[in-house]
Amino acid sequence: MAQAQAQTPHATTEAHGGAHADVGFPPLKTETFAGQLVWLAITFVLLYVLLSRLVLPRLGGILEHRRATIAKDLDDAAAMKQRAEDAGLAYETALSEARGRAQALAQETRSKLAAESDAKRKVLEADLGTRLAEAEATIQAKKIQAMSNVRGIAADTATAIVERLTGKAPSAQAIDAALDHVKA
Amino acid sequence: MASPIEQFQIKPIIPAIGFTNSSLFMIGAAALIVGGLMFASRKRAVVPGRSQSVAEMLHEFVAGTLKDATGQEGMKFFPLVFSLFMFVLTANLLGMIPGFFTVTSHVIVTFALAMLVISTIVIYGFMKHGTHFLGLFVPSGVPGWLLPFIVVIEIISFLSRPISLSLRLFANMLAGHIALKVFAGFVVSLLAAGGAVAFLAPLPLVMAVALMAFEFLVAFLQAYVFTVLTCIYLNDALHPGH
């Protein structure tokens, strides 16, 4: 069968005469069916086995490996992002803590310095107060002294003037009385 | 000049074992698929090169088509569906090379592939669901008096599946190659006629070029259609209840 079918197409091709006896429609020539089916079965079984055992596991493995790699990388990235965020948060906390401490410290220093300067000022004020009081007392004393001196000078002057005018010294009582009169 | 159907002639190469040009191109297609995919994936790179991208695209394309139609449980048929798609696609595309034989232009080949699909569905369907698989022919929500007619129609539709599946692929490949050959033949005939008629020769040439592009589309599309229908039919085996 196969032998017979082997010859005929060759003959047509070589003769190059399309209108030969062998002009059946090739896809409907039932005598070629068995051969095609056998070879299709061989080929397709071979193809199926090779693809399912060799090629597809390999391709699937590549795709699976890529998926796993990408997923792992994404997870790593997410973890790192989380860590970075945590670090950022810790930094913020530390910063605000430090800022608070610095403020407290500054406040403390400021109040301490204020208290110190306050105390110093108070001491100074007290000192100045005493000195002022002293100075005032001195002035008062000097004034009293001066005032008593004025009376003496006035008496002397009055005595001298009266002596010069009248030629004789007035009595001390008269001078005193006159001074009291003037003073009043 | 050879007739348009001369290209479908089965020619023996090694008559002793019935090895013909058809067998040669079947083996060639299978070798090309396995060799090509193995070569493309040889580096197993995480970041794929060009050839590996193509291999992965084919893998994910078929896997996506199957998963869309049948869900995750249909993935056990993935090697079968992938083999079918790659075999039909490669056979169709190999046939586009001038002088090459088109394996899928023979109805017995496409019918055998269709029967492979249908018998897989029937055998798996009965193995998994037992007689419940026959529920495939009894749609739910049909009034009682209509049921006998519906069941008959469903059975006829089921039986016509392998026929439509195989004839669609076969007829598309056959008709496309005949049309190409006819238009290419016009170019030669017009030129041979000589004189003013020879100036008309570019017209069928343009047609032949356009048809060539169209046939490449058909070669891919028919492989895809065959695969999609296979997936849809497989879904019936997995979920026979309508």
GROMACS .gro file of C-alpha atoms in nm:
model
  426
    1MET     CA    1   0.000   0.000   0.000
    2ALA     CA    2   0.258   0.250   0.112
    3GLN     CA    3   0.482   0.130  -0.166
    4ALA     CA    4   0.218   0.184  -0.429
    5GLN     CA    5   0.133   0.525  -0.296
    6ALA     CA    6   0.503   0.599  -0.289
    7GLN     CA    7   0.538   0.573  -0.661
    8THR     CA    8   0.239   0.766  -0.789
    9PRO     CA    9   0.305   1.120  -0.658
   10HIS     CA   10   0.665   1.094  -0.771
   11ALA     CA   11   0.548   1.009  -1.116
   12THR     CA   12   0.320   1.314  -1.131
   13THR     CA   13   0.584   1.550  -1.004
   14GLU     CA   14   0.851   1.424  -1.236
   15ALA     CA   15   0.621   1.416  -1.534
   16HIS     CA   16   0.518   1.771  -1.441
   17GLY     CA   17   0.186   1.703  -1.594
   18GLY     CA   18  -0.085   1.798  -1.347
   19ALA     CA   19  -0.356   1.622  -1.545
   20HIS     CA   20  -0.229   1.272  -1.480
   21ALA     CA   21  -0.430   0.979  -1.350
   22ASP     CA   22  -0.334   1.067  -0.990
   23VAL     CA   23  -0.543   1.381  -0.958
   24GLY     CA   24  -0.742   1.294  -0.647
   25PHE     CA   25  -0.778   1.562  -0.386
   26PRO     CA   26  -0.478   1.486  -0.160
   27PRO     CA   27  -0.643   1.551   0.179
   28LEU     CA   28  -0.921   1.307   0.093
   29LYS     CA   29  -0.700   1.021  -0.024
   30THR     CA   30  -0.786   0.766   0.238
   31GLU     CA   31  -0.483   0.549   0.160
   32THR     CA   32  -0.256   0.815   0.313
   33PHE     CA   33  -0.457   0.833   0.637
   34ALA     CA   34  -0.301   0.538   0.818
   35GLY     CA   35   0.055   0.659   0.759
   36GLN     CA   36  -0.027   1.013   0.867
   37LEU     CA   37  -0.205   0.891   1.179
   38VAL     CA   38   0.087   0.669   1.279
   39TRP     CA   39   0.340   0.944   1.233
   40LEU     CA   40   0.116   1.200   1.401
   41ALA     CA   41   0.079   0.968   1.698
   42ILE     CA   42   0.455   0.913   1.719
   43THR     CA   43   0.528   1.283   1.683
   44PHE     CA   44   0.262   1.405   1.918
   45VAL     CA   45   0.339   1.156   2.193
   46LEU     CA   46   0.707   1.248   2.162
   47LEU     CA   47   0.623   1.617   2.167
   48TYR     CA   48   0.390   1.577   2.464
   49VAL     CA   49   0.643   1.378   2.665
   50LEU     CA   50   0.930   1.613   2.590
   51LEU     CA   51   0.723   1.922   2.663
   52SER     CA   52   0.564   1.794   2.983
   53ARG     CA   53   0.884   1.633   3.121
   54LEU     CA   54   1.150   1.871   3.001
   55VAL     CA   55   1.040   2.204   2.858
   56LEU     CA   56   0.740   2.303   3.066
   57PRO     CA   57   0.897   2.226   3.406
   58ARG     CA   58   1.193   2.435   3.297
   59LEU     CA   59   0.982   2.729   3.177
   60GLY     CA   60   0.751   2.700   3.475
   61GLY     CA   61   1.054   2.684   3.704
   62ILE     CA   62   1.197   3.001   3.552
   63LEU     CA   63   0.866   3.184   3.593
   64GLU     CA   64   0.817   3.053   3.945
   65HIS     CA   65   1.170   3.146   4.042
   66ARG     CA   66   1.116   3.497   3.907
   67ARG     CA   67   0.789   3.533   4.094
   68ALA     CA   68   0.956   3.414   4.414
   69THR     CA   69   1.253   3.646   4.361
   70ILE     CA   70   1.033   3.946   4.298
   71ALA     CA   71   0.810   3.865   4.594
   72LYS     CA   72   1.114   3.822   4.818
   73ASP     CA   73   1.266   4.146   4.695
   74LEU     CA   74   0.939   4.327   4.755
   75ASP     CA   75   0.917   4.181   5.105
   76ASP     CA   76   1.276   4.283   5.173
   77ALA     CA   77   1.205   4.630   5.044
   78ALA     CA   78   0.895   4.655   5.263
   79ALA     CA   79   1.093   4.536   5.567
   80MET     CA   80   1.368   4.785   5.494
   81LYS     CA   81   1.115   5.062   5.449
   82GLN     CA   82   0.962   4.966   5.783
   83ARG     CA   83   1.304   4.976   5.942
   84ALA     CA   84   1.380   5.311   5.786
   85GLU     CA   85   1.047   5.443   5.912
   86ASP     CA   86   1.120   5.308   6.259
   87ALA     CA   87   1.460   5.471   6.253
   88GLY     CA   88   1.302   5.796   6.137
   89LEU     CA   89   1.049   5.772   6.420
   90ALA     CA   90   1.322   5.699   6.675
   91TYR     CA   91   1.518   5.993   6.545
   92GLU     CA   92   1.215   6.217   6.576
   93THR     CA   93   1.154   6.100   6.933
   94ALA     CA   94   1.518   6.145   7.026
   95LEU     CA   95   1.518   6.486   6.867
   96SER     CA   96   1.206   6.604   7.047
   97GLU     CA   97   1.336   6.456   7.374
   98ALA     CA   98   1.667   6.633   7.329
   99ARG     CA   99   1.487   6.951   7.239
  100GLY     CA  100   1.274   6.922   7.553
  101ARG     CA  101   1.582   6.856   7.764
  102ALA     CA  102   1.763   7.149   7.608
  103GLN     CA  103   1.467   7.371   7.677
  104ALA     CA  104   1.446   7.253   8.036
  105LEU     CA  105   1.817   7.306   8.075
  106ALA     CA  106   1.794   7.653   7.924
  107GLN     CA  107   1.500   7.735   8.149
  108GLU     CA  108   1.685   7.609   8.450
  109THR     CA  109   1.998   7.799   8.362
  110ARG     CA  110   1.798   8.108   8.291
  111SER     CA  111   1.612   8.091   8.624
  112LYS     CA  112   1.934   8.012   8.808
  113LEU     CA  113   2.108   8.306   8.650
  114ALA     CA  114   1.807   8.525   8.719
  115ALA     CA  115   1.804   8.417   9.083
  116GLU     CA  116   2.175   8.477   9.110
  117SER     CA  117   2.156   8.819   8.953
  118ASP     CA  118   1.854   8.891   9.167
  119ALA     CA  119   2.043   8.801   9.481
  120LYS     CA  120   2.341   9.007   9.368
  121ARG     CA  121   2.122   9.297   9.292
  122LYS     CA  122   1.954   9.266   9.629
  123VAL     CA  123   2.292   9.261   9.804
  124LEU     CA  124   2.398   9.558   9.596
  125GLU     CA  125   2.076   9.739   9.668
  126ALA     CA  126   2.110   9.668  10.036
  127ASP     CA  127   2.469   9.789  10.025
  128LEU     CA  128   2.369  10.098   9.837
  129GLY     CA  129   2.083  10.153  10.081
  130THR     CA  130   2.318  10.141  10.377
  131ARG     CA  131   2.564  10.363  10.205
  132LEU     CA  132   2.290  10.605  10.114
  133ALA     CA  133   2.167  10.605  10.468
  134GLU     CA  134   2.521  10.659  10.589
  135ALA     CA  135   2.571  10.938  10.341
  136GLU     CA  136   2.242  11.094  10.442
  137ALA     CA  137   2.338  11.070  10.807
  138THR     CA  138   2.671  11.229  10.728
  139ILE     CA  139   2.500  11.503  10.532
  140GLN     CA  140   2.260  11.556  10.818
  141ALA     CA  141   2.542  11.576  11.065
  142LYS     CA  142   2.739  11.804  10.842
  143LYS     CA  143   2.432  12.016  10.794
  144ILE     CA  144   2.367  12.040  11.168
  145GLN     CA  145   2.730  12.118  11.222
  146ALA     CA  146   2.721  12.372  10.945
  147MET     CA  147   2.407  12.528  11.081
  148SER     CA  148   2.561  12.562  11.427
  149ASN     CA  149   2.869  12.711  11.266
  150VAL     CA  150   2.648  12.958  11.082
  151ARG     CA  151   2.511  13.083  11.411
  152GLY     CA  152   2.860  13.125  11.550
  153ILE     CA  153   2.971  13.309  11.234
  154ALA     CA  154   2.658  13.521  11.237
  155ALA     CA  155   2.717  13.606  11.599
  156ASP     CA  156   3.080  13.685  11.530
  157THR     CA  157   2.991  13.887  11.224
  158ALA     CA  158   2.713  14.069  11.403
  159THR     CA  159   2.944  14.145  11.694
  160ALA     CA  160   3.210  14.270  11.456
  161ILE     CA  161   2.962  14.484  11.258
  162VAL     CA  162   2.804  14.631  11.571
  163GLU     CA  163   3.147  14.697  11.718
  164ARG     CA  164   3.255  14.875  11.405
  165LEU     CA  165   2.933  15.078  11.389
  166THR     CA  166   2.899  15.168  11.753
  167GLY     CA  167   3.245  15.134  11.870
  168LYS     CA  168   3.164  14.898  12.148
  169ALA     CA  169   3.097  14.528  12.158
  170PRO     CA  170   2.735  14.425  12.217
  171SER     CA  171   2.650  14.175  12.479
  172ALA     CA  172   2.627  13.813  12.391
  173GLN     CA  173   2.261  13.803  12.509
  174ALA     CA  174   2.164  14.084  12.273
  175ILE     CA  175   2.329  13.908  11.977
  176ASP     CA  176   2.158  13.580  12.066
  177ALA     CA  177   1.823  13.754  12.096
  178ALA     CA  178   1.874  13.932  11.768
  179LEU     CA  179   1.975  13.608  11.594
  180ASP     CA  180   1.674  13.427  11.734
  181HIS     CA  181   1.457  13.712  11.614
  182VAL     CA  182   1.607  13.696  11.266
  183LYS     CA  183   1.589  13.323  11.253
  184ALA     CA  184   1.224  13.328  11.347
  185MET     CA  185   0.273   2.460  -1.401
  186ALA     CA  186   0.170   2.253  -1.101
  187SER     CA  187  -0.194   2.270  -1.001
  188PRO     CA  188  -0.292   2.455  -0.680
  189ILE     CA  189  -0.350   2.128  -0.496
  190GLU     CA  190  -0.015   1.979  -0.591
  191GLN     CA  191   0.131   2.130  -0.273
  192PHE     CA  192  -0.088   1.902  -0.059
  193GLN     CA  193   0.047   1.586  -0.222
  194ILE     CA  194   0.184   1.331   0.024
  195LYS     CA  195   0.521   1.220  -0.109
  196PRO     CA  196   0.712   0.928   0.040
  197ILE     CA  197   1.067   0.989   0.156
  198ILE     CA  198   1.151   0.654   0.315
  199PRO     CA  199   0.879   0.423   0.179
  200ALA     CA  200   0.995   0.126   0.389
  201ILE     CA  201   0.869   0.286   0.712
  202GLY     CA  202   0.601   0.499   0.550
  203PHE     CA  203   0.801   0.815   0.616
  204THR     CA  204   0.656   1.091   0.400
  205ASN     CA  205   0.694   1.466   0.361
  206SER     CA  206   0.403   1.494   0.606
  207SER     CA  207   0.593   1.286   0.863
  208LEU     CA  208   0.904   1.494   0.801
  209PHE     CA  209   0.723   1.817   0.877
  210MET     CA  210   0.548   1.672   1.182
  211ILE     CA  211   0.883   1.563   1.324
  212GLY     CA  212   1.034   1.892   1.209
  213ALA     CA  213   0.765   2.091   1.390
  214ALA     CA  214   0.810   1.890   1.709
  215ALA     CA  215   1.188   1.922   1.691
  216LEU     CA  216   1.159   2.294   1.628
  217ILE     CA  217   0.925   2.337   1.926
  218VAL     CA  218   1.133   2.136   2.173
  219GLY     CA  219   1.469   2.256   2.039
  220GLY     CA  220   1.356   2.617   2.015
  221LEU     CA  221   1.209   2.629   2.365
  222MET     CA  222   1.508   2.450   2.517
  223PHE     CA  223   1.745   2.686   2.338
  224ALA     CA  224   1.543   2.991   2.438
  225SER     CA  225   1.536   2.892   2.807
  226ARG     CA  226   1.898   2.767   2.825
  227LYS     CA  227   2.015   3.052   3.049
  228ARG     CA  228   1.723   3.029   3.296
  229ALA     CA  229   1.775   3.399   3.349
  230VAL     CA  230   1.570   3.592   3.604
  231VAL     CA  231   1.583   3.885   3.364
  232PRO     CA  232   1.504   3.718   3.032
  233GLY     CA  233   1.669   3.786   2.700
  234ARG     CA  234   1.475   3.814   2.378
  235SER     CA  235   1.436   3.446   2.298
  236GLN     CA  236   1.357   3.356   2.658
  237SER     CA  237   1.091   3.629   2.664
  238VAL     CA  238   0.926   3.472   2.360
  239ALA     CA  239   0.929   3.127   2.524
  240GLU     CA  240   0.784   3.272   2.846
  241MET     CA  241   0.524   3.466   2.651
  242LEU     CA  242   0.405   3.148   2.479
  243HIS     CA  243   0.395   2.969   2.815
  244GLU     CA  244   0.200   3.243   2.988
  245PHE     CA  245  -0.027   3.301   2.689
  246VAL     CA  246  -0.143   2.939   2.680
  247ALA     CA  247  -0.152   2.916   3.060
  248GLY     CA  248  -0.363   3.233   3.074
  249THR     CA  249  -0.602   3.109   2.807
  250LEU     CA  250  -0.647   2.778   2.986
  251LYS     CA  251  -0.686   2.936   3.328
  252ASP     CA  252  -0.942   3.188   3.200
  253ALA     CA  253  -1.156   2.910   3.057
  254THR     CA  254  -1.123   2.638   3.322
  255GLY     CA  255  -0.981   2.796   3.635
  256GLN     CA  256  -0.693   2.662   3.842
  257GLU     CA  257  -0.805   2.298   3.829
  258GLY     CA  258  -0.779   2.297   3.451
  259MET     CA  259  -0.404   2.348   3.478
  260LYS     CA  260  -0.349   1.970   3.488
  261PHE     CA  261  -0.429   1.975   3.117
  262PHE     CA  262  -0.171   2.244   3.055
  263PRO     CA  263   0.091   2.016   2.893
  264LEU     CA  264  -0.172   1.881   2.655
  265VAL     CA  265  -0.310   2.223   2.563
  266PHE     CA  266   0.038   2.369   2.528
  267SER     CA  267   0.146   2.078   2.306
  268LEU     CA  268  -0.163   2.120   2.088
  269PHE     CA  269  -0.120   2.495   2.055
  270MET     CA  270   0.251   2.476   1.979
  271PHE     CA  271   0.209   2.188   1.735
  272VAL     CA  272  -0.073   2.351   1.538
  273LEU     CA  273   0.092   2.692   1.542
  274THR     CA  274   0.431   2.560   1.432
  275ALA     CA  275   0.279   2.336   1.165
  276ASN     CA  276   0.073   2.629   1.032
  277LEU     CA  277   0.368   2.867   1.029
  278LEU     CA  278   0.608   2.612   0.877
  279GLY     CA  279   0.356   2.570   0.599
  280MET     CA  280   0.389   2.941   0.519
  281ILE     CA  281   0.744   2.890   0.396
  282PRO     CA  282   0.732   2.839   0.018
  283GLY     CA  283   0.789   2.479  -0.082
  284PHE     CA  284   0.715   2.348   0.267
  285PHE     CA  285   0.439   2.102   0.341
  286THR     CA  286   0.149   2.209   0.564
  287VAL     CA  287   0.072   1.926   0.805
  288THR     CA  288  -0.254   2.087   0.920
  289SER     CA  289  -0.391   2.111   0.566
  290HIS     CA  290  -0.485   1.742   0.589
  291VAL     CA  291  -0.819   1.676   0.747
  292ILE     CA  292  -0.707   1.347   0.898
  293VAL     CA  293  -0.442   1.526   1.103
  294THR     CA  294  -0.675   1.795   1.232
  295PHE     CA  295  -0.946   1.539   1.295
  296ALA     CA  296  -0.705   1.322   1.492
  297LEU     CA  297  -0.609   1.623   1.705
  298ALA     CA  298  -0.976   1.710   1.758
  299MET     CA  299  -1.053   1.351   1.855
  300LEU     CA  300  -0.764   1.358   2.099
  301VAL     CA  301  -0.926   1.660   2.266
  302ILE     CA  302  -1.277   1.512   2.268
  303SER     CA  303  -1.167   1.170   2.394
  304THR     CA  304  -0.965   1.337   2.668
  305ILE     CA  305  -1.279   1.524   2.770
  306VAL     CA  306  -1.504   1.218   2.757
  307ILE     CA  307  -1.261   0.989   2.941
  308TYR     CA  308  -1.170   1.246   3.204
  309GLY     CA  309  -1.534   1.352   3.239
  310PHE     CA  310  -1.654   0.998   3.310
  311MET     CA  311  -1.357   0.923   3.536
  312LYS     CA  312  -1.410   1.231   3.746
  313HIS     CA  313  -1.788   1.265   3.748
  314GLY     CA  314  -1.910   0.916   3.650
  315THR     CA  315  -2.261   0.925   3.506
  316HIS     CA  316  -2.298   1.276   3.640
  317PHE     CA  317  -2.092   1.378   3.336
  318LEU     CA  318  -2.406   1.313   3.127
  319GLY     CA  319  -2.554   1.615   3.302
  320LEU     CA  320  -2.364   1.801   3.032
  321PHE     CA  321  -2.655   1.722   2.801
  322VAL     CA  322  -2.924   1.831   3.045
  323PRO     CA  323  -2.919   2.205   3.098
  324SER     CA  324  -3.081   2.318   3.420
  325GLY     CA  325  -3.387   2.540   3.421
  326VAL     CA  326  -3.550   2.391   3.110
  327PRO     CA  327  -3.923   2.309   3.118
  328GLY     CA  328  -3.997   1.932   3.126
  329TRP     CA  329  -4.172   1.905   2.791
  330LEU     CA  330  -3.880   2.081   2.619
  331LEU     CA  331  -3.616   1.862   2.779
  332PRO     CA  332  -3.609   1.575   2.525
  333PHE     CA  333  -3.552   1.817   2.238
  334ILE     CA  334  -3.284   2.007   2.429
  335VAL     CA  335  -3.104   1.684   2.516
  336VAL     CA  336  -3.105   1.575   2.153
  337ILE     CA  337  -2.974   1.913   2.044
  338GLU     CA  338  -2.706   1.907   2.313
  339ILE     CA  339  -2.593   1.560   2.205
  340ILE     CA  340  -2.577   1.664   1.841
  341SER     CA  341  -2.385   1.977   1.935
  342PHE     CA  342  -2.142   1.769   2.141
  343LEU     CA  343  -2.090   1.521   1.858
  344SER     CA  344  -2.034   1.800   1.607
  345ARG     CA  345  -1.758   1.949   1.818
  346PRO     CA  346  -1.472   1.733   1.686
  347ILE     CA  347  -1.600   1.786   1.333
  348SER     CA  348  -1.621   2.164   1.356
  349LEU     CA  349  -1.293   2.178   1.548
  350SER     CA  350  -1.105   1.979   1.284
  351LEU     CA  351  -1.279   2.116   0.974
  352ARG     CA  352  -1.226   2.477   1.078
  353LEU     CA  353  -0.850   2.437   1.102
  354PHE     CA  354  -0.823   2.212   0.797
  355ALA     CA  355  -1.040   2.431   0.573
  356ASN     CA  356  -0.866   2.752   0.673
  357MET     CA  357  -0.521   2.616   0.601
  358LEU     CA  358  -0.627   2.446   0.280
  359ALA     CA  359  -0.819   2.742   0.139
  360GLY     CA  360  -0.549   2.990   0.230
  361HIS     CA  361  -0.277   2.792   0.059
  362ILE     CA  362  -0.489   2.732  -0.250
  363ALA     CA  363  -0.576   3.103  -0.275
  364LEU     CA  364  -0.209   3.197  -0.242
  365LYS     CA  365  -0.111   2.949  -0.507
  366VAL     CA  366  -0.388   3.064  -0.743
  367PHE     CA  367  -0.293   3.430  -0.718
  368ALA     CA  368   0.076   3.353  -0.753
  369GLY     CA  369  -0.014   3.140  -1.055
  370PHE     CA  370  -0.195   3.437  -1.212
  371VAL     CA  371   0.124   3.641  -1.195
  372VAL     CA  372   0.312   3.374  -1.389
  373SER     CA  373   0.031   3.322  -1.641
  374LEU     CA  374  -0.007   3.694  -1.710
  375LEU     CA  375   0.367   3.738  -1.756
  376ALA     CA  376   0.381   3.433  -1.983
  377ALA     CA  377   0.097   3.576  -2.194
  378GLY     CA  378   0.325   3.866  -2.273
  379GLY     CA  379   0.234   4.193  -2.447
  380ALA     CA  380  -0.001   4.440  -2.280
  381VAL     CA  381  -0.148   4.169  -2.058
  382ALA     CA  382   0.189   4.129  -1.884
  383PHE     CA  383   0.145   4.476  -1.736
  384LEU     CA  384  -0.150   4.346  -1.536
  385ALA     CA  385   0.079   4.096  -1.359
  386PRO     CA  386   0.152   4.324  -1.057
  387LEU     CA  387  -0.216   4.323  -0.961
  388PRO     CA  388  -0.233   3.956  -0.856
  389LEU     CA  389   0.118   3.997  -0.712
  390VAL     CA  390  -0.012   4.269  -0.477
  391MET     CA  391  -0.301   4.039  -0.393
  392ALA     CA  392  -0.062   3.752  -0.324
  393VAL     CA  393   0.146   3.971  -0.091
  394ALA     CA  394  -0.165   4.085   0.095
  395LEU     CA  395  -0.288   3.727   0.118
  396MET     CA  396   0.049   3.617   0.252
  397ALA     CA  397   0.016   3.863   0.542
  398PHE     CA  398  -0.343   3.750   0.594
  399GLU     CA  399  -0.239   3.385   0.595
  400PHE     CA  400   0.018   3.452   0.867
  401LEU     CA  401  -0.264   3.600   1.072
  402VAL     CA  402  -0.484   3.299   0.996
  403ALA     CA  403  -0.201   3.060   1.085
  404PHE     CA  404  -0.178   3.212   1.433
  405LEU     CA  405  -0.550   3.274   1.473
  406GLN     CA  406  -0.652   2.918   1.387
  407ALA     CA  407  -0.398   2.778   1.632
  408TYR     CA  408  -0.542   3.013   1.892
  409VAL     CA  409  -0.904   2.926   1.808
  410PHE     CA  410  -0.822   2.555   1.827
  411THR     CA  411  -0.666   2.613   2.170
  412VAL     CA  412  -0.946   2.830   2.305
  413LEU     CA  413  -1.213   2.583   2.197
  414THR     CA  414  -1.011   2.301   2.350
  415CYS     CA  415  -1.003   2.495   2.676
  416ILE     CA  416  -1.377   2.564   2.665
  417TYR     CA  417  -1.455   2.196   2.598
  418LEU     CA  418  -1.218   2.094   2.877
  419ASN     CA  419  -1.417   2.318   3.106
  420ASP     CA  420  -1.719   2.098   3.032
  421ALA     CA  421  -1.526   1.794   3.146
  422LEU     CA  422  -1.430   1.972   3.466
  423HIS     CA  423  -1.769   2.128   3.537
  424PRO     CA  424  -2.038   1.933   3.352
  425GLY     CA  425  -2.330   2.106   3.523
  426HIS     CA  426  -2.441   2.404   3.316
   0.00000   0.00000   0.00000
